[in-house]
PDB file of C-alpha atoms in Angstrom:
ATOM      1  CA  UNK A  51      -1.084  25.107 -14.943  1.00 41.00           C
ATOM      2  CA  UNK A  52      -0.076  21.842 -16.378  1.00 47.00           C
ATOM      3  CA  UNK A  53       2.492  19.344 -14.579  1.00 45.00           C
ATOM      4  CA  UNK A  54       1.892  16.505 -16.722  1.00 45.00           C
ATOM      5  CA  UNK A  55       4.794  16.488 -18.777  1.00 42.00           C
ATOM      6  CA  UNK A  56       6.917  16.371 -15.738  1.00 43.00           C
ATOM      7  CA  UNK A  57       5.638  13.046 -14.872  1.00 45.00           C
ATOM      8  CA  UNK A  58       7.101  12.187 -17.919  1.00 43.00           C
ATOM      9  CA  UNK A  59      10.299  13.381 -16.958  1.00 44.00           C
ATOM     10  CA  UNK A  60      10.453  11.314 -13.980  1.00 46.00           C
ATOM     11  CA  UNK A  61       8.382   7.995 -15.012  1.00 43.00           C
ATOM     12  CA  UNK A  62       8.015   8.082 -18.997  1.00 40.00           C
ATOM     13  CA  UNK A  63      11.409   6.294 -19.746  1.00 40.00           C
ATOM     14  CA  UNK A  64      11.075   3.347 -16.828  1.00 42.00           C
ATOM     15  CA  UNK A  65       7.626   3.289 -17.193  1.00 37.00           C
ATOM     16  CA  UNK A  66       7.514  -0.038 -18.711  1.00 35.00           C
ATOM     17  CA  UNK A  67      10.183  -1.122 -16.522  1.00 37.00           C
ATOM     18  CA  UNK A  68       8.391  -0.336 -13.397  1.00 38.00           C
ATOM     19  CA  UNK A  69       4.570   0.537 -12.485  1.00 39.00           C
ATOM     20  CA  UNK A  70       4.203   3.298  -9.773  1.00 44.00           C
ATOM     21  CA  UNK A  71       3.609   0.972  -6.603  1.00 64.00           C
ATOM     22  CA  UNK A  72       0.073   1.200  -5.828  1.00 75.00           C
ATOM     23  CA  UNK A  73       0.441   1.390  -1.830  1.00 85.00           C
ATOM     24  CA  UNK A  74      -2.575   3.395  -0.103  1.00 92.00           C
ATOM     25  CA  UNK A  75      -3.454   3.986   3.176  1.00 94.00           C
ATOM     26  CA  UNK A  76      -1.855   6.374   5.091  1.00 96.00           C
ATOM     27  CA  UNK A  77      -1.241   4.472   8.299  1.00 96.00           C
ATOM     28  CA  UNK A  78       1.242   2.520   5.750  1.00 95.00           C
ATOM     29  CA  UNK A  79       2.719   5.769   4.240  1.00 95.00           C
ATOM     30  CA  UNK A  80       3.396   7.523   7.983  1.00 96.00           C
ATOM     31  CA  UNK A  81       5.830   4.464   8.257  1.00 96.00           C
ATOM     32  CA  UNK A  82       7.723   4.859   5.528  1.00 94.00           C
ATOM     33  CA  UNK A  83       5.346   1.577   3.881  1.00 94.00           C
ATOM     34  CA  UNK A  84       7.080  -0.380   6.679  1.00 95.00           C
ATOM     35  CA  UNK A  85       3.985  -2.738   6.606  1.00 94.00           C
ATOM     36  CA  UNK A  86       4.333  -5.774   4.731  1.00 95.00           C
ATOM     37  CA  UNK A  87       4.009  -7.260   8.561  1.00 96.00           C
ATOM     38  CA  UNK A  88       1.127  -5.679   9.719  1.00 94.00           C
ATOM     39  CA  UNK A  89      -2.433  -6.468   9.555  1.00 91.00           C
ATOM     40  CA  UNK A  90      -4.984  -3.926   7.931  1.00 89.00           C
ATOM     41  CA  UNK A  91      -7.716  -3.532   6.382  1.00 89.00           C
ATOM     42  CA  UNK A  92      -5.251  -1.791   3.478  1.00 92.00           C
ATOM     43  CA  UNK A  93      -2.946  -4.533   3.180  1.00 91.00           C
ATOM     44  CA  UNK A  94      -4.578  -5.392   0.117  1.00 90.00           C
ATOM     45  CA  UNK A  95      -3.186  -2.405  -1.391  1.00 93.00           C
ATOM     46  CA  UNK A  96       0.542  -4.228  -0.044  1.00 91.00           C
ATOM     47  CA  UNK A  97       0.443  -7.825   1.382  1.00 94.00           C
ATOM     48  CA  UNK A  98      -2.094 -10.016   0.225  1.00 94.00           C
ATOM     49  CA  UNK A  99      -2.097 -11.851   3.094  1.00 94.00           C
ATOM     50  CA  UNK A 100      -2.380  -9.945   5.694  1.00 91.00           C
ATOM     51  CA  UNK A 101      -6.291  -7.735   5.598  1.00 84.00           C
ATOM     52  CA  UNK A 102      -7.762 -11.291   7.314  1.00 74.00           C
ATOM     53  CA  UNK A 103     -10.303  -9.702   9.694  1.00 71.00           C
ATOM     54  CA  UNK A 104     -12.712 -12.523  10.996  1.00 68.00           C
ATOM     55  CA  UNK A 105     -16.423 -11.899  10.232  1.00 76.00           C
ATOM     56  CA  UNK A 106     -15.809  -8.326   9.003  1.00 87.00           C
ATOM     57  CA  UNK A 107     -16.810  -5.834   6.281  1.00 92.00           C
ATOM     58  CA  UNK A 108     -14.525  -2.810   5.501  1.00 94.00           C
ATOM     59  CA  UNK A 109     -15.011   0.025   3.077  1.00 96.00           C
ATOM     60  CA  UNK A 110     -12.348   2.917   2.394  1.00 96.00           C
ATOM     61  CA  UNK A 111     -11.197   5.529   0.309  1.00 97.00           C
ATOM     62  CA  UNK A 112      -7.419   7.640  -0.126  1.00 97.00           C
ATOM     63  CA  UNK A 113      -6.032  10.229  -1.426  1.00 96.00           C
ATOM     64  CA  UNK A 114      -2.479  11.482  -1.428  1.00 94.00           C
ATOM     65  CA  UNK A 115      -1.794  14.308  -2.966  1.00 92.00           C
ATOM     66  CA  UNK A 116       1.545  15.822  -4.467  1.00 87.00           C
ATOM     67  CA  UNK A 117       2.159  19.856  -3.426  1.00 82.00           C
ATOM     68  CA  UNK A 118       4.615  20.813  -5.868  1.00 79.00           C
ATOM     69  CA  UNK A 119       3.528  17.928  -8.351  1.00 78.00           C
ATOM     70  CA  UNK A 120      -0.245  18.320  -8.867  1.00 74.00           C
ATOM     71  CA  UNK A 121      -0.166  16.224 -11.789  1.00 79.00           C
ATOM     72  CA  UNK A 122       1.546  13.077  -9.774  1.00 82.00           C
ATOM     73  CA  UNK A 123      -1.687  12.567  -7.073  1.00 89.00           C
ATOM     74  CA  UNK A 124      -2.789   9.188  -6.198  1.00 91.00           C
ATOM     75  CA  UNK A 125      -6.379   7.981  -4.839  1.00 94.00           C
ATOM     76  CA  UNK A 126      -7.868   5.021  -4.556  1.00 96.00           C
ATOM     77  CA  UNK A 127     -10.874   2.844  -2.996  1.00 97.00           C
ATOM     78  CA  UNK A 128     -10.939  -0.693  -1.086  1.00 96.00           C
ATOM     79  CA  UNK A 129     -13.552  -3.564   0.052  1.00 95.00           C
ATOM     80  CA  UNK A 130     -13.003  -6.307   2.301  1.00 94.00           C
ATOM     81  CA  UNK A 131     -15.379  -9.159   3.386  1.00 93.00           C
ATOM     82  CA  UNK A 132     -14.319 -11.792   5.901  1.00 89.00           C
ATOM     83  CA  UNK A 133     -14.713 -14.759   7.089  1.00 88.00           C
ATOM     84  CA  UNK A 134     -13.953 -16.943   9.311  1.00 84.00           C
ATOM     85  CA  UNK A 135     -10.408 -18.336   7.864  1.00 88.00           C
ATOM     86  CA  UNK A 136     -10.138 -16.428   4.820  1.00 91.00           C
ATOM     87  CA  UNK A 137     -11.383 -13.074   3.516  1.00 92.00           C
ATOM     88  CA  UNK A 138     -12.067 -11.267   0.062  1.00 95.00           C
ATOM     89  CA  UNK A 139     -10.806  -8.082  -0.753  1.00 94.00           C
ATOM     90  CA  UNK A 140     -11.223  -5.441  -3.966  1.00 96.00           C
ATOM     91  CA  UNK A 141      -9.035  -2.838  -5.001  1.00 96.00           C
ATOM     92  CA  UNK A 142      -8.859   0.191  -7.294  1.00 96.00           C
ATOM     93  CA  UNK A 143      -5.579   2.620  -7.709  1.00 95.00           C
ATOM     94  CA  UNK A 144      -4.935   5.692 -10.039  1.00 93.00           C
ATOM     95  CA  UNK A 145      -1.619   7.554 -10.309  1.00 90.00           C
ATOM     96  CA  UNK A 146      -1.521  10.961 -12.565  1.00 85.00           C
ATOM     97  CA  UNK A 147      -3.000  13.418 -14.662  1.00 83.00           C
ATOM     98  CA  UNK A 148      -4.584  13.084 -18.905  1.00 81.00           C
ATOM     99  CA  UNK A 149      -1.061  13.715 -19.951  1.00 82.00           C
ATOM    100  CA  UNK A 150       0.134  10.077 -17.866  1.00 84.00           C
ATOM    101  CA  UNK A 151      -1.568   7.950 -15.534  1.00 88.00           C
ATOM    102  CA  UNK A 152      -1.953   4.271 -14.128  1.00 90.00           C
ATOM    103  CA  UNK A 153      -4.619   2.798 -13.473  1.00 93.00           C
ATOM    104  CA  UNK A 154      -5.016  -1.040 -11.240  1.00 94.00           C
ATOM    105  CA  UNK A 155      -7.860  -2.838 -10.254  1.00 96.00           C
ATOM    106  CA  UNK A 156      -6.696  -5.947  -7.841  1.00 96.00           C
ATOM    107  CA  UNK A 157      -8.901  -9.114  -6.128  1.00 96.00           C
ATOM    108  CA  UNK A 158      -7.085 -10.828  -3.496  1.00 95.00           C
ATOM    109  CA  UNK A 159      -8.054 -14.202  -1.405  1.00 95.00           C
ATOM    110  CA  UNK A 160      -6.597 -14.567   1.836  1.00 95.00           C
ATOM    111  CA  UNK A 161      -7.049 -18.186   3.952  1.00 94.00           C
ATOM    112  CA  UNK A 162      -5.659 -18.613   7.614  1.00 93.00           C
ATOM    113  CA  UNK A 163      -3.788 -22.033   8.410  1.00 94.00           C
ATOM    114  CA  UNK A 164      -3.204 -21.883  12.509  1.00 92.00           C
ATOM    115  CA  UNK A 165      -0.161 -19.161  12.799  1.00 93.00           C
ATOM    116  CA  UNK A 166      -0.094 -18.607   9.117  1.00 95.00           C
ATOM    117  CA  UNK A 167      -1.921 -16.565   6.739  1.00 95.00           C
ATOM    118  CA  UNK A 168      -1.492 -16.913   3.278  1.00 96.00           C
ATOM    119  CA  UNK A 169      -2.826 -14.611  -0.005  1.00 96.00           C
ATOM    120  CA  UNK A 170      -3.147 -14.382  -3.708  1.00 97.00           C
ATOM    121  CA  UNK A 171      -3.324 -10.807  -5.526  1.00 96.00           C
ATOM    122  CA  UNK A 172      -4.773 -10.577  -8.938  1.00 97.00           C
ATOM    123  CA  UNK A 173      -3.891  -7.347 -10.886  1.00 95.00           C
ATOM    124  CA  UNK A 174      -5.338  -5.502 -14.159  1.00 95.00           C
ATOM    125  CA  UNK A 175      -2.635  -2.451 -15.163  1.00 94.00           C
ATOM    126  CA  UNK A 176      -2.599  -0.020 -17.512  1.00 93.00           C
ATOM    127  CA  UNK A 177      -0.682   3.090 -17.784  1.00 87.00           C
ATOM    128  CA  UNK A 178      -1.336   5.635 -20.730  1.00 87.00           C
ATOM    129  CA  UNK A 179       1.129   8.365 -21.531  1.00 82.00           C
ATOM    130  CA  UNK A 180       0.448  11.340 -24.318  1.00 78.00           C
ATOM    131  CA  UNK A 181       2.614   9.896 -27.486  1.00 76.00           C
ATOM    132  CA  UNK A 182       3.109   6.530 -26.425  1.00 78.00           C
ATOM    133  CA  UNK A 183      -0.344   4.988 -26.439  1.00 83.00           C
ATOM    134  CA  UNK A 184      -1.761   2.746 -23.608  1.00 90.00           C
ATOM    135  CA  UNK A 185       0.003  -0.328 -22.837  1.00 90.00           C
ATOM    136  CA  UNK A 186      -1.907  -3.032 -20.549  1.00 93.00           C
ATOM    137  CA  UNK A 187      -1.041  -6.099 -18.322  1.00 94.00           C
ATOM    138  CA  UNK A 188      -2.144  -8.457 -16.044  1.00 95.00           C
ATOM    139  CA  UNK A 189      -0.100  -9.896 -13.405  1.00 94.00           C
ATOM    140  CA  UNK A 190      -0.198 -12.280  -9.700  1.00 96.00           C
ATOM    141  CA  UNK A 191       0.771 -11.489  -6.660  1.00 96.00           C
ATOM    142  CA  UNK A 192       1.357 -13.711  -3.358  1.00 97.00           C
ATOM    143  CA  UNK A 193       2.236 -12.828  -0.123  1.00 96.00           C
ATOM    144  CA  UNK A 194       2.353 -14.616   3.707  1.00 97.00           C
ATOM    145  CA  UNK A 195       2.507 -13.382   7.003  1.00 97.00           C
ATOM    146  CA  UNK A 196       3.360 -15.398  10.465  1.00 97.00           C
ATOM    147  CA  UNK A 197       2.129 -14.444  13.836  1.00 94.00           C
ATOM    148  CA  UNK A 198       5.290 -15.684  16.084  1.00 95.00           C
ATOM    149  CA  UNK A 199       3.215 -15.286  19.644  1.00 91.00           C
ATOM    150  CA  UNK A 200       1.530 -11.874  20.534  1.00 90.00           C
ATOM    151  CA  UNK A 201       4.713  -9.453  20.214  1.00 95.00           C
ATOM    152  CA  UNK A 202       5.761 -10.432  16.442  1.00 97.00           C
ATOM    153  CA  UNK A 203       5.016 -11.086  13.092  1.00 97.00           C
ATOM    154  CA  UNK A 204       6.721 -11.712   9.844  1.00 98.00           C
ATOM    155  CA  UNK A 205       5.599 -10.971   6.343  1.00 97.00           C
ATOM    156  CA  UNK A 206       6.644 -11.770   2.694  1.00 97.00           C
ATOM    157  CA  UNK A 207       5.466 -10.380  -0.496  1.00 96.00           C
ATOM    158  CA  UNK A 208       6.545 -11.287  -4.373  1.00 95.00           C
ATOM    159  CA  UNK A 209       4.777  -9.100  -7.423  1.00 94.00           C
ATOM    160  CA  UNK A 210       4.317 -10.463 -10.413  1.00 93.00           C
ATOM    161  CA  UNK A 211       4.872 -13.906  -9.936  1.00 92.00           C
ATOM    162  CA  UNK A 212       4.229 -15.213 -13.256  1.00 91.00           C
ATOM    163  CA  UNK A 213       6.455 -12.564 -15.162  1.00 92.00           C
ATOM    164  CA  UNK A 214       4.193 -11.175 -16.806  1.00 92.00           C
ATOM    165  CA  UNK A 215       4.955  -8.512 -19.506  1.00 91.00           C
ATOM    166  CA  UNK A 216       3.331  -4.859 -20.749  1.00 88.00           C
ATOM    167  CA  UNK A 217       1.574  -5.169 -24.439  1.00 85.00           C
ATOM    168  CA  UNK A 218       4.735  -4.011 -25.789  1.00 82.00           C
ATOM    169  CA  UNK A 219       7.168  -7.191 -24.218  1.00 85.00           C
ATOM    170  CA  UNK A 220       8.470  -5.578 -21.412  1.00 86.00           C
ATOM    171  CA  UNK A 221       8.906  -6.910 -18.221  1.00 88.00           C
ATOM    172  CA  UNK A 222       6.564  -5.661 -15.362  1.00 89.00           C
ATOM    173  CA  UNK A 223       8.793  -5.305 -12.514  1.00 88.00           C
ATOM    174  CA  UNK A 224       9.271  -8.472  -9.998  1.00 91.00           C
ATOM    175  CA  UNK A 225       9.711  -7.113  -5.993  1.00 92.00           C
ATOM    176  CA  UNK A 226      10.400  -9.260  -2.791  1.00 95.00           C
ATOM    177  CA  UNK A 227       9.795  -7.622   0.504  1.00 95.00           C
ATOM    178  CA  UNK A 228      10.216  -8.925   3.872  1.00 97.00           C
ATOM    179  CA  UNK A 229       9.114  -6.970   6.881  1.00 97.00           C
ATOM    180  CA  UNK A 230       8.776  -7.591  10.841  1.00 98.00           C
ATOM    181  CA  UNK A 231       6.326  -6.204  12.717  1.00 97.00           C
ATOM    182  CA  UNK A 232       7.605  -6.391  16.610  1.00 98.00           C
ATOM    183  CA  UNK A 233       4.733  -4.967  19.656  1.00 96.00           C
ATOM    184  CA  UNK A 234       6.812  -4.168  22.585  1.00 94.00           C
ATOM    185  CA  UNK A 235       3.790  -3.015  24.470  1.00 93.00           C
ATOM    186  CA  UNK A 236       0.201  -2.519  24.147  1.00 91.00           C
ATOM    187  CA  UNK A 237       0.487   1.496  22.699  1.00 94.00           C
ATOM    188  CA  UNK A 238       4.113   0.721  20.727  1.00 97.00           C
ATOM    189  CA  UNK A 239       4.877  -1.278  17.420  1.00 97.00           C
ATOM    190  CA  UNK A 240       7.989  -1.232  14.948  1.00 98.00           C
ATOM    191  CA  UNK A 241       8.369  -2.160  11.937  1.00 97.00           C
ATOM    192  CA  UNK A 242      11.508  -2.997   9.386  1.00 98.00           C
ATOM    193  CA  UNK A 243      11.264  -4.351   6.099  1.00 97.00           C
ATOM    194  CA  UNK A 244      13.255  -5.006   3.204  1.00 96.00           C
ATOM    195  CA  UNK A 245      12.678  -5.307  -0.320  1.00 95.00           C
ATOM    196  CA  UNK A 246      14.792  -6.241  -3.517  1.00 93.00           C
ATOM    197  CA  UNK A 247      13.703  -5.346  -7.027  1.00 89.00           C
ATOM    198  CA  UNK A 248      15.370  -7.823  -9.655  1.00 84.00           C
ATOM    199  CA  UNK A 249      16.408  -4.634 -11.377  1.00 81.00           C
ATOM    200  CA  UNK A 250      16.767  -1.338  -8.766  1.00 81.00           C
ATOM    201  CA  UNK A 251      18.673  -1.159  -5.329  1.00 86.00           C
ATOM    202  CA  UNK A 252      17.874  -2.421  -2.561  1.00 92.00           C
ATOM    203  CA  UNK A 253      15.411  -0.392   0.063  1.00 93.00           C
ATOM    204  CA  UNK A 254      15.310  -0.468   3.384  1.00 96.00           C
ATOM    205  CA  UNK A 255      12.062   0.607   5.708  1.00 96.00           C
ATOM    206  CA  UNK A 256      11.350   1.303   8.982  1.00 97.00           C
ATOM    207  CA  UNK A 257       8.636   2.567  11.139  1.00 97.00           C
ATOM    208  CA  UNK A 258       7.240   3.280  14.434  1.00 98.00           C
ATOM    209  CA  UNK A 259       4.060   3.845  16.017  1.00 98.00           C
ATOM    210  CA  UNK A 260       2.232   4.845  19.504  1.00 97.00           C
ATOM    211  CA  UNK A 261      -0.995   4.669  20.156  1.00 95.00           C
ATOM    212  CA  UNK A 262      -1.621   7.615  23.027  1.00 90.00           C
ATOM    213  CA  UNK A 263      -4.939   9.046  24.487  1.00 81.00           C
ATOM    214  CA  UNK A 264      -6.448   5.706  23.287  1.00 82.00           C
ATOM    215  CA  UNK A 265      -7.974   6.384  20.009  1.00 91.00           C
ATOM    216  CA  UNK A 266      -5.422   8.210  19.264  1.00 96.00           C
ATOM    217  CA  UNK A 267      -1.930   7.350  17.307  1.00 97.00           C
ATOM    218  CA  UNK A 268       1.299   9.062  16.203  1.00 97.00           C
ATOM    219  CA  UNK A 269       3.540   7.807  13.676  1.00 98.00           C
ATOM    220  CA  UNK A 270       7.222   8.059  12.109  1.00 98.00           C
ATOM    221  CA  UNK A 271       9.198   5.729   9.793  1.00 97.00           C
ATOM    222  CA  UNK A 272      12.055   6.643   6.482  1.00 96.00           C
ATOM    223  CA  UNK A 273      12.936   4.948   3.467  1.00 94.00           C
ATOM    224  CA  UNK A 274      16.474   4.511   2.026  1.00 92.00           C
ATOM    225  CA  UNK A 275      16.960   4.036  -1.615  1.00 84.00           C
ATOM    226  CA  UNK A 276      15.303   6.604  -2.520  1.00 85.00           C
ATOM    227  CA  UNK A 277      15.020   8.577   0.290  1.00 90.00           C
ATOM    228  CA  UNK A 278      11.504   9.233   2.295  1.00 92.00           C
ATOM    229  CA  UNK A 279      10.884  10.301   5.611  1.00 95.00           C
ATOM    230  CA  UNK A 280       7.421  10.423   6.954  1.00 96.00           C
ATOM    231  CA  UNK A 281       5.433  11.050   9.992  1.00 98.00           C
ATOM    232  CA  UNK A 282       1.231  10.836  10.525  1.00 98.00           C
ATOM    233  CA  UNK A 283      -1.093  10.215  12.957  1.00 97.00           C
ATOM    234  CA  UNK A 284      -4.930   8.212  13.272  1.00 97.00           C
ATOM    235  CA  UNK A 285      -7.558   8.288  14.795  1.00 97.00           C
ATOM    236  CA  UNK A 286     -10.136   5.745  16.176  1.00 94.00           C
ATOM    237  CA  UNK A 287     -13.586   5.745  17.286  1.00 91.00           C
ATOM    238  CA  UNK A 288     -15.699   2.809  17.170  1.00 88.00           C
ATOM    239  CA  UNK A 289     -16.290   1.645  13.336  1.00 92.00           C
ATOM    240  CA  UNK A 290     -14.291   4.549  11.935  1.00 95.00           C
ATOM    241  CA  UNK A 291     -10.947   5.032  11.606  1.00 96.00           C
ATOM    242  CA  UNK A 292      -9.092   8.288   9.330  1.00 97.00           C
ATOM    243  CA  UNK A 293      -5.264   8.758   8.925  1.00 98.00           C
ATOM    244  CA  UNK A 294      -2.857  11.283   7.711  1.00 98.00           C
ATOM    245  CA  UNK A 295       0.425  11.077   6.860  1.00 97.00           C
ATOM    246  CA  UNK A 296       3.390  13.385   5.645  1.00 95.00           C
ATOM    247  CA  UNK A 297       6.040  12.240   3.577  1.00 94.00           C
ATOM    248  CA  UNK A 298       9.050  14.336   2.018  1.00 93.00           C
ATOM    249  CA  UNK A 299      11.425  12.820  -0.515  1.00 85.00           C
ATOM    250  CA  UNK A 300      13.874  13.868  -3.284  1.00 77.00           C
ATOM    251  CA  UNK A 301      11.521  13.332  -6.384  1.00 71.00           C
ATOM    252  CA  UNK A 302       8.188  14.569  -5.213  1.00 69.00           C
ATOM    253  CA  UNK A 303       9.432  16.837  -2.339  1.00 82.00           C
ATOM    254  CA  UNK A 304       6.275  17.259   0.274  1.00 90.00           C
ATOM    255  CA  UNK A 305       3.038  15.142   0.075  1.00 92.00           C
ATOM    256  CA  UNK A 306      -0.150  14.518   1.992  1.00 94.00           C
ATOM    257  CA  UNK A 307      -2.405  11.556   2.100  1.00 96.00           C
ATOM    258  CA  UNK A 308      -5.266  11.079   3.910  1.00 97.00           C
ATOM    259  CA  UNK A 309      -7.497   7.714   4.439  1.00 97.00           C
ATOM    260  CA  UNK A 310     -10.358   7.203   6.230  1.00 97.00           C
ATOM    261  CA  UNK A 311     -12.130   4.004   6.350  1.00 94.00           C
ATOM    262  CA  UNK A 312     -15.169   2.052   7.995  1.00 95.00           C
ATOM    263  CA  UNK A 313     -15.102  -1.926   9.704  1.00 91.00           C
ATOM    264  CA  UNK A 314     -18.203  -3.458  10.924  1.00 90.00           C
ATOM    265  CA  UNK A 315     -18.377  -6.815  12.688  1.00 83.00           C
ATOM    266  CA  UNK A 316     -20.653  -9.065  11.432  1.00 70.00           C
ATOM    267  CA  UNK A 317     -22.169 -11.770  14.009  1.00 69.00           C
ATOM    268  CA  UNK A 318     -21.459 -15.399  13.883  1.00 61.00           C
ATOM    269  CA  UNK A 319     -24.441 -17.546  12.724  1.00 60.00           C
ATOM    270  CA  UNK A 320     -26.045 -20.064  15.225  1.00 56.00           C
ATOM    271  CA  UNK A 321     -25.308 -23.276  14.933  1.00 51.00           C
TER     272      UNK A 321
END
């Protein structure tokens, strides 16, 4: 059975207002994408700034997928490469079915100054719905994140810095978030963000993980405006790591994503 057309029903007429936010990674989604704050190898999917891991490679794949709304699954792929002080990541999202869809490919550069860590996010979007063509854009991101000692660490994020518009004039939409990321232990970390669209409410996040059995974690976190509460756990074990999470909310009702991805540590040359 088809679901397309009720994509439409829910996206078609803001569609050029506002892309579907291509988050991934399901460590993000079990808090409630309370992680504009936290360091991971997804972040490129969310802050810019913050996938910096030192001498590293890191491949991955998602996939969330929407119960009652077959035709409103996401997926997507990442690669990182680091360095010492800065890292390269590549990203590729798609939301929908053949009757709607998005599709965004994203490069990001991320340098380290001290406590500071600072990226740029370069997008390619296109979204294609049945009877109103494809429309295409291109837009910048930047984001920054601050490590204030061991326990806490602040991040900022702003899309679509340069205003950039679809084919057809409009506006893509322009979002600042601002999260914390607070450890209060070695197995416990919360998060709360905020973010403001120049258009839509307000929304508030907030998460919380623990990190039991060792390679083992549970998560929780909620959304307001719109509504989302979520839940998830991850696992560890050595260069692989796979998470689920569970999120309910008014529009989609009950979805599932799953990541899994792999890090390896690359030596530092000999000097």
């Amino acid at each position: 059975m088809r679901y397309g057309w009720l994509i439409l029903l829910f996206w078609a007429n803001e569609a050029l207002a506002q892309s579907v936010q291509s988050r991934l990674g399901a460590q993000g989604a079990a808090l409630g994408w309370s992680n504009v704050a936290i360091r991971s190898d997804w972040s490129g999917f969310s802050n810019p700034a913050a996938f910096i891991q030192a001498r590293s490679f890191s491949v991955g794949t998602a996939k969330e997928v929407a119960s009652h709304l077959p035709g409103a699954n996401r997926r997507g792929a990442f690669a990182t490469l680091g360095f010492s002080k800065s890292s390269l990541a590549f990203n590729a999202f798609q939301f929908g079915d053949e009757v709607y869809a998005e599709q965004v490919v994203s490069a990001s550069v991320a340098h380290q100054i001290g406590i500071t860590q600072l990226g740029l996010r370069a997008n390619g979007l296109q979204y294609r719905a049945e009877g109103f063509g494809v429309q295409r854009a291109v837009s910048f991101d930047f984001g920054g994140l601050i490590q204030l000692g061991p326990m806490v660490s602040v991040g900022a994020l702003i899309t679509n810095l340069t205003q950039a518009t679809w084919t057809t004039g409009e506006l893509l939409p322009t979002r600042l978030a601002v999260g914390v990321a607070v450890k209060p232990s070695e197995r416990a970390l919360a998060t709360a963000e905020i973010e403001k669209d120049l258009v839509y409410t307000t929304t508030f996040r907030g998460g919380f993980e623990y990190n039991f059995r060792e390679r083992m974690f549970f998560r929780s976190g909620f959304q307001l405006q719109p509504q989302l509460a979520t839940a998830g756990i991850g696992y560890r074990s050595g260069v692989l790591r796979i998470d689920y999470a569970l999120q309910y909310g008014f529009q989609l009702l009950l979805t599932h994503q799953i990541s899994a991805h792999l890090q390896f540590q690359r030596k530092a040359k000999k000097t």
